Amino acid sequence: MSILMKLSSEVGDKTEEANRQVAAECIQHPEFIAEIAEGLQAKKAALAADCAEVMTKVAEVQPQLIVPFAEQLISLLDHKTTKVRWEAMHAISLIAYQIPHLIHPILLALEKILHQDSSTIVRDYTIDTLSQYARAGEKEAQEAFPILREALTVWEGKHRGRVLQGLVFILNAHPGFAIDIRMIAQDYLEDSRGVVKKAAKALLKLIG
Protein backbone atom coordinates (compact mmCIF):
# COMPACT_ATOMS: atom_id res chain seq x y z
CA MET A 1 0.00 0.00 0.00
CA SER A 2 1.38 3.39 -0.98
CA ILE A 3 2.12 5.69 1.95
CA LEU A 4 0.24 8.39 0.01
CA MET A 5 -2.98 6.42 0.39
CA LYS A 6 -2.81 6.97 4.16
CA LEU A 7 -2.87 10.76 3.96
CA SER A 8 -5.78 12.81 5.28
CA SER A 9 -7.29 13.73 1.92
CA GLU A 10 -7.10 10.13 0.76
CA VAL A 11 -8.80 8.60 3.81
CA GLY A 12 -11.38 11.35 4.29
CA ASP A 13 -9.86 12.68 7.51
CA LYS A 14 -10.67 16.37 7.90
CA THR A 15 -8.16 16.73 10.73
CA GLU A 16 -4.38 16.47 10.57
CA GLU A 17 -4.31 13.20 12.51
CA ALA A 18 -3.81 10.93 9.50
CA ASN A 19 -0.95 13.12 8.26
CA ARG A 20 0.58 13.09 11.72
CA GLN A 21 0.52 9.29 11.71
CA VAL A 22 2.15 9.21 8.27
CA ALA A 23 4.85 11.58 9.52
CA ALA A 24 5.51 9.25 12.44
CA GLU A 25 5.89 6.36 9.98
CA CYS A 26 8.29 8.41 7.90
CA ILE A 27 10.45 9.14 10.93
CA GLN A 28 10.62 5.44 11.69
CA HIS A 29 11.13 4.52 8.03
CA PRO A 30 12.87 7.46 6.28
CA GLU A 31 12.76 5.63 2.95
CA PHE A 32 9.05 6.58 2.78
CA ILE A 33 9.91 10.28 2.56
CA ALA A 34 10.95 10.02 -1.09
CA GLU A 35 7.41 8.95 -1.97
CA ILE A 36 6.01 11.86 0.03
CA ALA A 37 8.33 14.15 -1.93
CA GLU A 38 6.91 12.83 -5.20
CA GLY A 39 3.44 13.61 -3.88
CA LEU A 40 4.39 17.26 -3.49
CA GLN A 41 3.97 17.60 -7.25
CA ALA A 42 0.51 16.01 -7.30
CA LYS A 43 -2.05 17.75 -9.49
CA LYS A 44 -4.56 17.33 -6.68
CA ALA A 45 -3.89 20.30 -4.39
CA ALA A 46 -5.19 18.56 -1.26
CA LEU A 47 -2.71 15.73 -1.75
CA ALA A 48 0.18 18.12 -2.36
CA ALA A 49 -0.79 20.02 0.80
CA ASP A 50 -0.90 16.79 2.79
CA CYS A 51 2.57 15.85 1.60
CA ALA A 52 3.93 19.27 2.51
CA GLU A 53 2.32 18.97 5.95
CA VAL A 54 3.99 15.60 6.47
CA MET A 55 7.32 17.19 5.53
CA THR A 56 6.66 19.84 8.17
CA LYS A 57 5.78 17.29 10.85
CA VAL A 58 8.94 15.30 10.11
CA ALA A 59 11.09 18.44 10.05
CA GLU A 60 9.80 19.43 13.49
CA VAL A 61 11.39 16.27 14.89
CA GLN A 62 14.23 15.39 12.50
CA PRO A 63 14.86 18.27 10.11
CA GLN A 64 17.87 16.57 8.53
CA LEU A 65 15.53 14.00 6.96
CA ILE A 66 13.82 16.74 4.96
CA VAL A 67 16.92 18.61 3.78
CA PRO A 68 17.39 16.40 0.67
CA PHE A 69 13.92 17.44 -0.51
CA ALA A 70 14.28 21.19 0.00
CA GLU A 71 14.20 22.03 -3.69
CA GLN A 72 10.89 20.24 -4.17
CA LEU A 73 9.44 22.28 -1.31
CA ILE A 74 10.82 25.54 -2.68
CA SER A 75 9.16 24.82 -6.02
CA LEU A 76 5.76 25.06 -4.27
CA LEU A 77 6.14 28.61 -2.97
CA ASP A 78 4.16 30.04 -5.86
CA HIS A 79 1.48 27.33 -5.79
CA LYS A 80 -2.02 28.69 -6.38
CA THR A 81 -3.40 26.88 -3.31
CA THR A 82 -2.74 28.71 -0.06
CA LYS A 83 -2.42 25.63 2.15
CA VAL A 84 0.21 24.15 -0.15
CA ARG A 85 2.21 27.39 0.05
CA TRP A 86 2.01 27.69 3.80
CA GLU A 87 2.89 24.06 4.54
CA ALA A 88 5.80 24.24 2.10
CA MET A 89 7.07 27.49 3.63
CA HIS A 90 6.64 26.07 7.14
CA ALA A 91 8.76 23.04 6.26
CA ILE A 92 11.39 25.26 4.62
CA SER A 93 11.55 27.50 7.70
CA LEU A 94 12.47 24.47 9.80
CA ILE A 95 15.48 23.59 7.63
CA ALA A 96 16.51 27.02 6.31
CA TYR A 97 19.63 27.23 8.47
CA GLN A 98 20.84 23.97 6.92
CA ILE A 99 20.28 25.02 3.30
CA PRO A 100 21.64 28.59 2.97
CA HIS A 101 22.86 27.80 -0.55
CA LEU A 102 19.25 27.21 -1.59
CA ILE A 103 17.74 30.14 0.32
CA HIS A 104 20.19 32.73 -1.00
CA PRO A 105 18.91 32.53 -4.62
CA ILE A 106 15.29 33.04 -3.52
CA LEU A 107 15.77 36.00 -1.17
CA LEU A 108 14.13 38.38 -3.63
CA ALA A 109 11.25 35.95 -4.04
CA LEU A 110 10.82 35.77 -0.27
CA GLU A 111 10.79 39.56 -0.07
CA LYS A 112 8.11 39.64 -2.76
CA ILE A 113 6.04 37.09 -0.85
CA LEU A 114 6.17 39.30 2.24
CA HIS A 115 4.69 42.15 0.24
CA GLN A 116 2.26 40.33 -1.99
CA ASP A 117 1.06 36.98 -0.60
CA SER A 118 -2.49 37.32 0.71
CA SER A 119 -1.98 34.67 3.40
CA THR A 120 -0.89 35.83 6.85
CA ILE A 121 0.34 32.32 7.60
CA VAL A 122 2.52 32.18 4.49
CA ARG A 123 4.03 35.55 5.40
CA ASP A 124 4.62 34.43 8.99
CA TYR A 125 6.58 31.40 7.86
CA THR A 126 8.47 33.52 5.34
CA ILE A 127 9.68 35.65 8.25
CA ASP A 128 10.64 32.47 10.09
CA THR A 129 12.53 31.27 7.02
CA LEU A 130 14.55 34.48 6.85
CA SER A 131 15.22 34.38 10.58
CA GLN A 132 16.41 30.78 10.43
CA TYR A 133 18.50 31.53 7.33
CA ALA A 134 20.35 34.09 9.44
CA ARG A 135 21.43 31.29 11.79
CA ALA A 136 23.72 29.97 9.07
CA GLY A 137 26.31 32.71 9.60
CA GLU A 138 27.28 36.36 9.49
CA LYS A 139 26.88 36.68 5.71
CA GLU A 140 23.38 35.22 5.82
CA ALA A 141 22.40 37.46 8.72
CA GLN A 142 23.64 40.48 6.79
CA GLU A 143 21.45 39.50 3.84
CA ALA A 144 18.37 38.74 5.92
CA PHE A 145 18.46 41.80 8.15
CA PRO A 146 17.27 44.47 5.68
CA ILE A 147 14.40 42.25 4.53
CA LEU A 148 13.30 41.59 8.10
CA ARG A 149 13.59 45.26 8.98
CA GLU A 150 11.36 46.07 6.01
CA ALA A 151 8.92 43.38 7.15
CA LEU A 152 8.26 45.37 10.33
CA THR A 153 6.06 47.74 8.36
CA VAL A 154 4.46 45.62 5.64
CA TRP A 155 0.75 44.92 5.98
CA GLU A 156 0.49 47.81 8.46
CA GLY A 157 2.99 46.21 10.82
CA LYS A 158 0.95 43.04 11.28
CA HIS A 159 4.08 40.88 11.57
CA ARG A 160 6.15 43.12 13.83
CA GLY A 161 6.12 40.75 16.81
CA ARG A 162 7.35 37.83 14.75
CA VAL A 163 10.04 39.97 13.13
CA LEU A 164 11.32 41.17 16.51
CA GLN A 165 11.55 37.55 17.64
CA GLY A 166 13.47 36.76 14.46
CA LEU A 167 15.96 39.56 15.07
CA VAL A 168 17.37 37.48 17.92
CA PHE A 169 18.91 35.20 15.29
CA ILE A 170 20.34 38.19 13.43
CA LEU A 171 21.92 39.45 16.61
CA ASN A 172 23.40 36.08 17.54
CA ALA A 173 24.94 35.61 14.09
CA HIS A 174 26.02 39.21 13.53
CA PRO A 175 26.58 41.21 16.76
CA GLY A 176 27.57 44.16 14.59
CA PHE A 177 23.86 44.89 14.13
CA ALA A 178 23.38 45.47 17.88
CA ILE A 179 23.04 49.25 17.59
CA ASP A 180 20.50 49.02 14.76
CA ILE A 181 18.51 46.34 16.55
CA ARG A 182 18.56 48.29 19.82
CA MET A 183 17.03 51.29 18.05
CA ILE A 184 14.37 49.08 16.47
CA ALA A 185 13.49 47.42 19.78
CA GLN A 186 13.19 50.75 21.56
CA ASP A 187 10.57 51.84 19.04
CA TYR A 188 8.32 48.96 20.11
CA LEU A 189 8.64 49.11 23.90
CA GLU A 190 5.24 50.80 24.22
CA ASP A 191 3.49 48.87 21.48
CA SER A 192 -0.22 48.18 21.89
CA ARG A 193 0.33 44.42 21.59
CA GLY A 194 1.79 42.64 24.58
CA VAL A 195 3.65 40.07 22.49
CA VAL A 196 5.40 42.86 20.61
CA LYS A 197 6.46 44.65 23.80
CA LYS A 198 7.72 41.35 25.22
CA ALA A 199 9.80 40.67 22.11
CA ALA A 200 11.25 44.20 22.18
CA LYS A 201 12.21 43.85 25.84
CA ALA A 202 13.80 40.45 25.17
CA LEU A 203 15.94 41.97 22.41
CA LEU A 204 17.13 44.80 24.65
CA LYS A 205 17.95 42.35 27.42
CA LEU A 206 19.96 40.25 24.98
CA ILE A 207 21.89 43.29 23.81
CA GLY A 208 22.56 44.34 27.42
PDB file of C-alpha atoms in Angstrom:
ATOM      1  CA  MET A   1       0.000   0.000   0.000  1.00  0.00           C
ATOM      2  CA  SER A   2       1.377   3.389  -0.984  1.00  0.00           C
ATOM      3  CA  ILE A   3       2.122   5.691   1.952  1.00  0.00           C
ATOM      4  CA  LEU A   4       0.236   8.390   0.015  1.00  0.00           C
ATOM      5  CA  MET A   5      -2.983   6.418   0.388  1.00  0.00           C
ATOM      6  CA  LYS A   6      -2.813   6.966   4.163  1.00  0.00           C
ATOM      7  CA  LEU A   7      -2.868  10.764   3.960  1.00  0.00           C
ATOM      8  CA  SER A   8      -5.781  12.811   5.282  1.00  0.00           C
ATOM      9  CA  SER A   9      -7.287  13.733   1.924  1.00  0.00           C
ATOM     10  CA  GLU A  10      -7.099  10.130   0.761  1.00  0.00           C
ATOM     11  CA  VAL A  11      -8.798   8.601   3.811  1.00  0.00           C
ATOM     12  CA  GLY A  12     -11.377  11.346   4.286  1.00  0.00           C
ATOM     13  CA  ASP A  13      -9.857  12.677   7.513  1.00  0.00           C
ATOM     14  CA  LYS A  14     -10.675  16.375   7.900  1.00  0.00           C
ATOM     15  CA  THR A  15      -8.164  16.734  10.733  1.00  0.00           C
ATOM     16  CA  GLU A  16      -4.380  16.468  10.574  1.00  0.00           C
ATOM     17  CA  GLU A  17      -4.305  13.196  12.508  1.00  0.00           C
ATOM     18  CA  ALA A  18      -3.808  10.932   9.496  1.00  0.00           C
ATOM     19  CA  ASN A  19      -0.952  13.123   8.265  1.00  0.00           C
ATOM     20  CA  ARG A  20       0.578  13.094  11.725  1.00  0.00           C
ATOM     21  CA  GLN A  21       0.517   9.293  11.710  1.00  0.00           C
ATOM     22  CA  VAL A  22       2.148   9.214   8.270  1.00  0.00           C
ATOM     23  CA  ALA A  23       4.848  11.582   9.518  1.00  0.00           C
ATOM     24  CA  ALA A  24       5.511   9.248  12.437  1.00  0.00           C
ATOM     25  CA  GLU A  25       5.885   6.357   9.980  1.00  0.00           C
ATOM     26  CA  CYS A  26       8.295   8.407   7.900  1.00  0.00           C
ATOM     27  CA  ILE A  27      10.449   9.143  10.935  1.00  0.00           C
ATOM     28  CA  GLN A  28      10.623   5.436  11.693  1.00  0.00           C
ATOM     29  CA  HIS A  29      11.133   4.523   8.034  1.00  0.00           C
ATOM     30  CA  PRO A  30      12.869   7.458   6.275  1.00  0.00           C
ATOM     31  CA  GLU A  31      12.755   5.633   2.953  1.00  0.00           C
ATOM     32  CA  PHE A  32       9.046   6.580   2.779  1.00  0.00           C
ATOM     33  CA  ILE A  33       9.910  10.282   2.557  1.00  0.00           C
ATOM     34  CA  ALA A  34      10.945  10.023  -1.091  1.00  0.00           C
ATOM     35  CA  GLU A  35       7.409   8.949  -1.972  1.00  0.00           C
ATOM     36  CA  ILE A  36       6.009  11.861   0.033  1.00  0.00           C
ATOM     37  CA  ALA A  37       8.334  14.154  -1.926  1.00  0.00           C
ATOM     38  CA  GLU A  38       6.913  12.825  -5.195  1.00  0.00           C
ATOM     39  CA  GLY A  39       3.445  13.608  -3.885  1.00  0.00           C
ATOM     40  CA  LEU A  40       4.395  17.255  -3.493  1.00  0.00           C
ATOM     41  CA  GLN A  41       3.967  17.595  -7.248  1.00  0.00           C
ATOM     42  CA  ALA A  42       0.508  16.006  -7.300  1.00  0.00           C
ATOM     43  CA  LYS A  43      -2.053  17.745  -9.493  1.00  0.00           C
ATOM     44  CA  LYS A  44      -4.556  17.329  -6.675  1.00  0.00           C
ATOM     45  CA  ALA A  45      -3.894  20.297  -4.390  1.00  0.00           C
ATOM     46  CA  ALA A  46      -5.194  18.558  -1.264  1.00  0.00           C
ATOM     47  CA  LEU A  47      -2.710  15.727  -1.749  1.00  0.00           C
ATOM     48  CA  ALA A  48       0.179  18.116  -2.360  1.00  0.00           C
ATOM     49  CA  ALA A  49      -0.787  20.020   0.798  1.00  0.00           C
ATOM     50  CA  ASP A  50      -0.904  16.788   2.794  1.00  0.00           C
ATOM     51  CA  CYS A  51       2.571  15.849   1.600  1.00  0.00           C
ATOM     52  CA  ALA A  52       3.929  19.273   2.513  1.00  0.00           C
ATOM     53  CA  GLU A  53       2.318  18.975   5.946  1.00  0.00           C
ATOM     54  CA  VAL A  54       3.991  15.599   6.471  1.00  0.00           C
ATOM     55  CA  MET A  55       7.316  17.191   5.526  1.00  0.00           C
ATOM     56  CA  THR A  56       6.657  19.844   8.173  1.00  0.00           C
ATOM     57  CA  LYS A  57       5.776  17.294  10.850  1.00  0.00           C
ATOM     58  CA  VAL A  58       8.937  15.302  10.115  1.00  0.00           C
ATOM     59  CA  ALA A  59      11.088  18.441  10.053  1.00  0.00           C
ATOM     60  CA  GLU A  60       9.796  19.429  13.486  1.00  0.00           C
ATOM     61  CA  VAL A  61      11.394  16.273  14.891  1.00  0.00           C
ATOM     62  CA  GLN A  62      14.234  15.392  12.503  1.00  0.00           C
ATOM     63  CA  PRO A  63      14.865  18.273  10.108  1.00  0.00           C
ATOM     64  CA  GLN A  64      17.872  16.570   8.532  1.00  0.00           C
ATOM     65  CA  LEU A  65      15.533  14.004   6.960  1.00  0.00           C
ATOM     66  CA  ILE A  66      13.815  16.745   4.956  1.00  0.00           C
ATOM     67  CA  VAL A  67      16.919  18.614   3.784  1.00  0.00           C
ATOM     68  CA  PRO A  68      17.386  16.402   0.673  1.00  0.00           C
ATOM     69  CA  PHE A  69      13.915  17.437  -0.513  1.00  0.00           C
ATOM     70  CA  ALA A  70      14.277  21.187  -0.002  1.00  0.00           C
ATOM     71  CA  GLU A  71      14.201  22.033  -3.692  1.00  0.00           C
ATOM     72  CA  GLN A  72      10.887  20.237  -4.172  1.00  0.00           C
ATOM     73  CA  LEU A  73       9.437  22.278  -1.306  1.00  0.00           C
ATOM     74  CA  ILE A  74      10.822  25.539  -2.681  1.00  0.00           C
ATOM     75  CA  SER A  75       9.155  24.820  -6.016  1.00  0.00           C
ATOM     76  CA  LEU A  76       5.762  25.059  -4.271  1.00  0.00           C
ATOM     77  CA  LEU A  77       6.145  28.615  -2.968  1.00  0.00           C
ATOM     78  CA  ASP A  78       4.158  30.039  -5.865  1.00  0.00           C
ATOM     79  CA  HIS A  79       1.478  27.334  -5.793  1.00  0.00           C
ATOM     80  CA  LYS A  80      -2.021  28.690  -6.380  1.00  0.00           C
ATOM     81  CA  THR A  81      -3.399  26.883  -3.314  1.00  0.00           C
ATOM     82  CA  THR A  82      -2.737  28.710  -0.061  1.00  0.00           C
ATOM     83  CA  LYS A  83      -2.425  25.626   2.148  1.00  0.00           C
ATOM     84  CA  VAL A  84       0.210  24.154  -0.145  1.00  0.00           C
ATOM     85  CA  ARG A  85       2.210  27.393   0.052  1.00  0.00           C
ATOM     86  CA  TRP A  86       2.009  27.693   3.801  1.00  0.00           C
ATOM     87  CA  GLU A  87       2.887  24.064   4.537  1.00  0.00           C
ATOM     88  CA  ALA A  88       5.804  24.239   2.103  1.00  0.00           C
ATOM     89  CA  MET A  89       7.074  27.490   3.633  1.00  0.00           C
ATOM     90  CA  HIS A  90       6.645  26.066   7.138  1.00  0.00           C
ATOM     91  CA  ALA A  91       8.758  23.040   6.259  1.00  0.00           C
ATOM     92  CA  ILE A  92      11.385  25.260   4.622  1.00  0.00           C
ATOM     93  CA  SER A  93      11.550  27.497   7.697  1.00  0.00           C
ATOM     94  CA  LEU A  94      12.469  24.467   9.803  1.00  0.00           C
ATOM     95  CA  ILE A  95      15.476  23.593   7.627  1.00  0.00           C
ATOM     96  CA  ALA A  96      16.506  27.025   6.311  1.00  0.00           C
ATOM     97  CA  TYR A  97      19.634  27.232   8.474  1.00  0.00           C
ATOM     98  CA  GLN A  98      20.840  23.970   6.924  1.00  0.00           C
ATOM     99  CA  ILE A  99      20.283  25.024   3.301  1.00  0.00           C
ATOM    100  CA  PRO A 100      21.639  28.588   2.968  1.00  0.00           C
ATOM    101  CA  HIS A 101      22.863  27.796  -0.549  1.00  0.00           C
ATOM    102  CA  LEU A 102      19.251  27.208  -1.589  1.00  0.00           C
ATOM    103  CA  ILE A 103      17.741  30.137   0.320  1.00  0.00           C
ATOM    104  CA  HIS A 104      20.194  32.727  -1.002  1.00  0.00           C
ATOM    105  CA  PRO A 105      18.910  32.526  -4.621  1.00  0.00           C
ATOM    106  CA  ILE A 106      15.292  33.039  -3.517  1.00  0.00           C
ATOM    107  CA  LEU A 107      15.773  36.000  -1.170  1.00  0.00           C
ATOM    108  CA  LEU A 108      14.128  38.383  -3.629  1.00  0.00           C
ATOM    109  CA  ALA A 109      11.249  35.947  -4.044  1.00  0.00           C
ATOM    110  CA  LEU A 110      10.821  35.771  -0.268  1.00  0.00           C
ATOM    111  CA  GLU A 111      10.788  39.559  -0.074  1.00  0.00           C
ATOM    112  CA  LYS A 112       8.107  39.641  -2.763  1.00  0.00           C
ATOM    113  CA  ILE A 113       6.040  37.086  -0.847  1.00  0.00           C
ATOM    114  CA  LEU A 114       6.173  39.301   2.245  1.00  0.00           C
ATOM    115  CA  HIS A 115       4.687  42.154   0.235  1.00  0.00           C
ATOM    116  CA  GLN A 116       2.255  40.327  -1.989  1.00  0.00           C
ATOM    117  CA  ASP A 117       1.059  36.982  -0.603  1.00  0.00           C
ATOM    118  CA  SER A 118      -2.490  37.325   0.709  1.00  0.00           C
ATOM    119  CA  SER A 119      -1.983  34.671   3.399  1.00  0.00           C
ATOM    120  CA  THR A 120      -0.886  35.833   6.845  1.00  0.00           C
ATOM    121  CA  ILE A 121       0.344  32.318   7.601  1.00  0.00           C
ATOM    122  CA  VAL A 122       2.518  32.181   4.489  1.00  0.00           C
ATOM    123  CA  ARG A 123       4.030  35.547   5.399  1.00  0.00           C
ATOM    124  CA  ASP A 124       4.615  34.430   8.994  1.00  0.00           C
ATOM    125  CA  TYR A 125       6.580  31.396   7.865  1.00  0.00           C
ATOM    126  CA  THR A 126       8.465  33.523   5.340  1.00  0.00           C
ATOM    127  CA  ILE A 127       9.683  35.650   8.246  1.00  0.00           C
ATOM    128  CA  ASP A 128      10.644  32.474  10.091  1.00  0.00           C
ATOM    129  CA  THR A 129      12.534  31.265   7.019  1.00  0.00           C
ATOM    130  CA  LEU A 130      14.551  34.479   6.845  1.00  0.00           C
ATOM    131  CA  SER A 131      15.216  34.385  10.581  1.00  0.00           C
ATOM    132  CA  GLN A 132      16.410  30.781  10.428  1.00  0.00           C
ATOM    133  CA  TYR A 133      18.495  31.531   7.329  1.00  0.00           C
ATOM    134  CA  ALA A 134      20.353  34.086   9.442  1.00  0.00           C
ATOM    135  CA  ARG A 135      21.435  31.293  11.789  1.00  0.00           C
ATOM    136  CA  ALA A 136      23.723  29.970   9.071  1.00  0.00           C
ATOM    137  CA  GLY A 137      26.306  32.713   9.596  1.00  0.00           C
ATOM    138  CA  GLU A 138      27.280  36.355   9.488  1.00  0.00           C
ATOM    139  CA  LYS A 139      26.880  36.680   5.707  1.00  0.00           C
ATOM    140  CA  GLU A 140      23.378  35.216   5.819  1.00  0.00           C
ATOM    141  CA  ALA A 141      22.401  37.463   8.722  1.00  0.00           C
ATOM    142  CA  GLN A 142      23.637  40.476   6.788  1.00  0.00           C
ATOM    143  CA  GLU A 143      21.451  39.502   3.835  1.00  0.00           C
ATOM    144  CA  ALA A 144      18.365  38.735   5.920  1.00  0.00           C
ATOM    145  CA  PHE A 145      18.460  41.795   8.154  1.00  0.00           C
ATOM    146  CA  PRO A 146      17.273  44.466   5.678  1.00  0.00           C
ATOM    147  CA  ILE A 147      14.405  42.254   4.529  1.00  0.00           C
ATOM    148  CA  LEU A 148      13.298  41.588   8.098  1.00  0.00           C
ATOM    149  CA  ARG A 149      13.591  45.262   8.981  1.00  0.00           C
ATOM    150  CA  GLU A 150      11.364  46.067   6.012  1.00  0.00           C
ATOM    151  CA  ALA A 151       8.916  43.379   7.146  1.00  0.00           C
ATOM    152  CA  LEU A 152       8.258  45.365  10.325  1.00  0.00           C
ATOM    153  CA  THR A 153       6.061  47.745   8.359  1.00  0.00           C
ATOM    154  CA  VAL A 154       4.461  45.620   5.637  1.00  0.00           C
ATOM    155  CA  TRP A 155       0.747  44.917   5.982  1.00  0.00           C
ATOM    156  CA  GLU A 156       0.489  47.807   8.462  1.00  0.00           C
ATOM    157  CA  GLY A 157       2.988  46.214  10.824  1.00  0.00           C
ATOM    158  CA  LYS A 158       0.952  43.039  11.283  1.00  0.00           C
ATOM    159  CA  HIS A 159       4.079  40.881  11.570  1.00  0.00           C
ATOM    160  CA  ARG A 160       6.152  43.122  13.834  1.00  0.00           C
ATOM    161  CA  GLY A 161       6.121  40.749  16.807  1.00  0.00           C
ATOM    162  CA  ARG A 162       7.354  37.831  14.750  1.00  0.00           C
ATOM    163  CA  VAL A 163      10.037  39.973  13.127  1.00  0.00           C
ATOM    164  CA  LEU A 164      11.319  41.172  16.508  1.00  0.00           C
ATOM    165  CA  GLN A 165      11.551  37.553  17.638  1.00  0.00           C
ATOM    166  CA  GLY A 166      13.474  36.760  14.458  1.00  0.00           C
ATOM    167  CA  LEU A 167      15.962  39.556  15.072  1.00  0.00           C
ATOM    168  CA  VAL A 168      17.373  37.478  17.919  1.00  0.00           C
ATOM    169  CA  PHE A 169      18.914  35.198  15.287  1.00  0.00           C
ATOM    170  CA  ILE A 170      20.340  38.187  13.429  1.00  0.00           C
ATOM    171  CA  LEU A 171      21.922  39.452  16.613  1.00  0.00           C
ATOM    172  CA  ASN A 172      23.398  36.082  17.536  1.00  0.00           C
ATOM    173  CA  ALA A 173      24.935  35.606  14.089  1.00  0.00           C
ATOM    174  CA  HIS A 174      26.017  39.214  13.526  1.00  0.00           C
ATOM    175  CA  PRO A 175      26.576  41.212  16.758  1.00  0.00           C
ATOM    176  CA  GLY A 176      27.568  44.159  14.594  1.00  0.00           C
ATOM    177  CA  PHE A 177      23.863  44.887  14.131  1.00  0.00           C
ATOM    178  CA  ALA A 178      23.381  45.468  17.879  1.00  0.00           C
ATOM    179  CA  ILE A 179      23.044  49.254  17.593  1.00  0.00           C
ATOM    180  CA  ASP A 180      20.499  49.019  14.764  1.00  0.00           C
ATOM    181  CA  ILE A 181      18.506  46.338  16.547  1.00  0.00           C
ATOM    182  CA  ARG A 182      18.555  48.294  19.821  1.00  0.00           C
ATOM    183  CA  MET A 183      17.029  51.290  18.050  1.00  0.00           C
ATOM    184  CA  ILE A 184      14.370  49.077  16.469  1.00  0.00           C
ATOM    185  CA  ALA A 185      13.488  47.419  19.776  1.00  0.00           C
ATOM    186  CA  GLN A 186      13.189  50.754  21.564  1.00  0.00           C
ATOM    187  CA  ASP A 187      10.565  51.844  19.043  1.00  0.00           C
ATOM    188  CA  TYR A 188       8.316  48.964  20.111  1.00  0.00           C
ATOM    189  CA  LEU A 189       8.635  49.105  23.897  1.00  0.00           C
ATOM    190  CA  GLU A 190       5.245  50.802  24.220  1.00  0.00           C
ATOM    191  CA  ASP A 191       3.486  48.866  21.483  1.00  0.00           C
ATOM    192  CA  SER A 192      -0.219  48.177  21.889  1.00  0.00           C
ATOM    193  CA  ARG A 193       0.327  44.420  21.593  1.00  0.00           C
ATOM    194  CA  GLY A 194       1.792  42.638  24.581  1.00  0.00           C
ATOM    195  CA  VAL A 195       3.646  40.066  22.490  1.00  0.00           C
ATOM    196  CA  VAL A 196       5.403  42.857  20.611  1.00  0.00           C
ATOM    197  CA  LYS A 197       6.458  44.651  23.796  1.00  0.00           C
ATOM    198  CA  LYS A 198       7.719  41.353  25.216  1.00  0.00           C
ATOM    199  CA  ALA A 199       9.798  40.667  22.111  1.00  0.00           C
ATOM    200  CA  ALA A 200      11.245  44.196  22.182  1.00  0.00           C
ATOM    201  CA  LYS A 201      12.214  43.854  25.840  1.00  0.00           C
ATOM    202  CA  ALA A 202      13.803  40.452  25.171  1.00  0.00           C
ATOM    203  CA  LEU A 203      15.939  41.969  22.412  1.00  0.00           C
ATOM    204  CA  LEU A 204      17.128  44.802  24.648  1.00  0.00           C
ATOM    205  CA  LYS A 205      17.950  42.346  27.420  1.00  0.00           C
ATOM    206  CA  LEU A 206      19.958  40.250  24.979  1.00  0.00           C
ATOM    207  CA  ILE A 207      21.890  43.286  23.813  1.00  0.00           C
ATOM    208  CA  GLY A 208      22.561  44.345  27.419  1.00  0.00           C
TER     209      GLY A 208
END
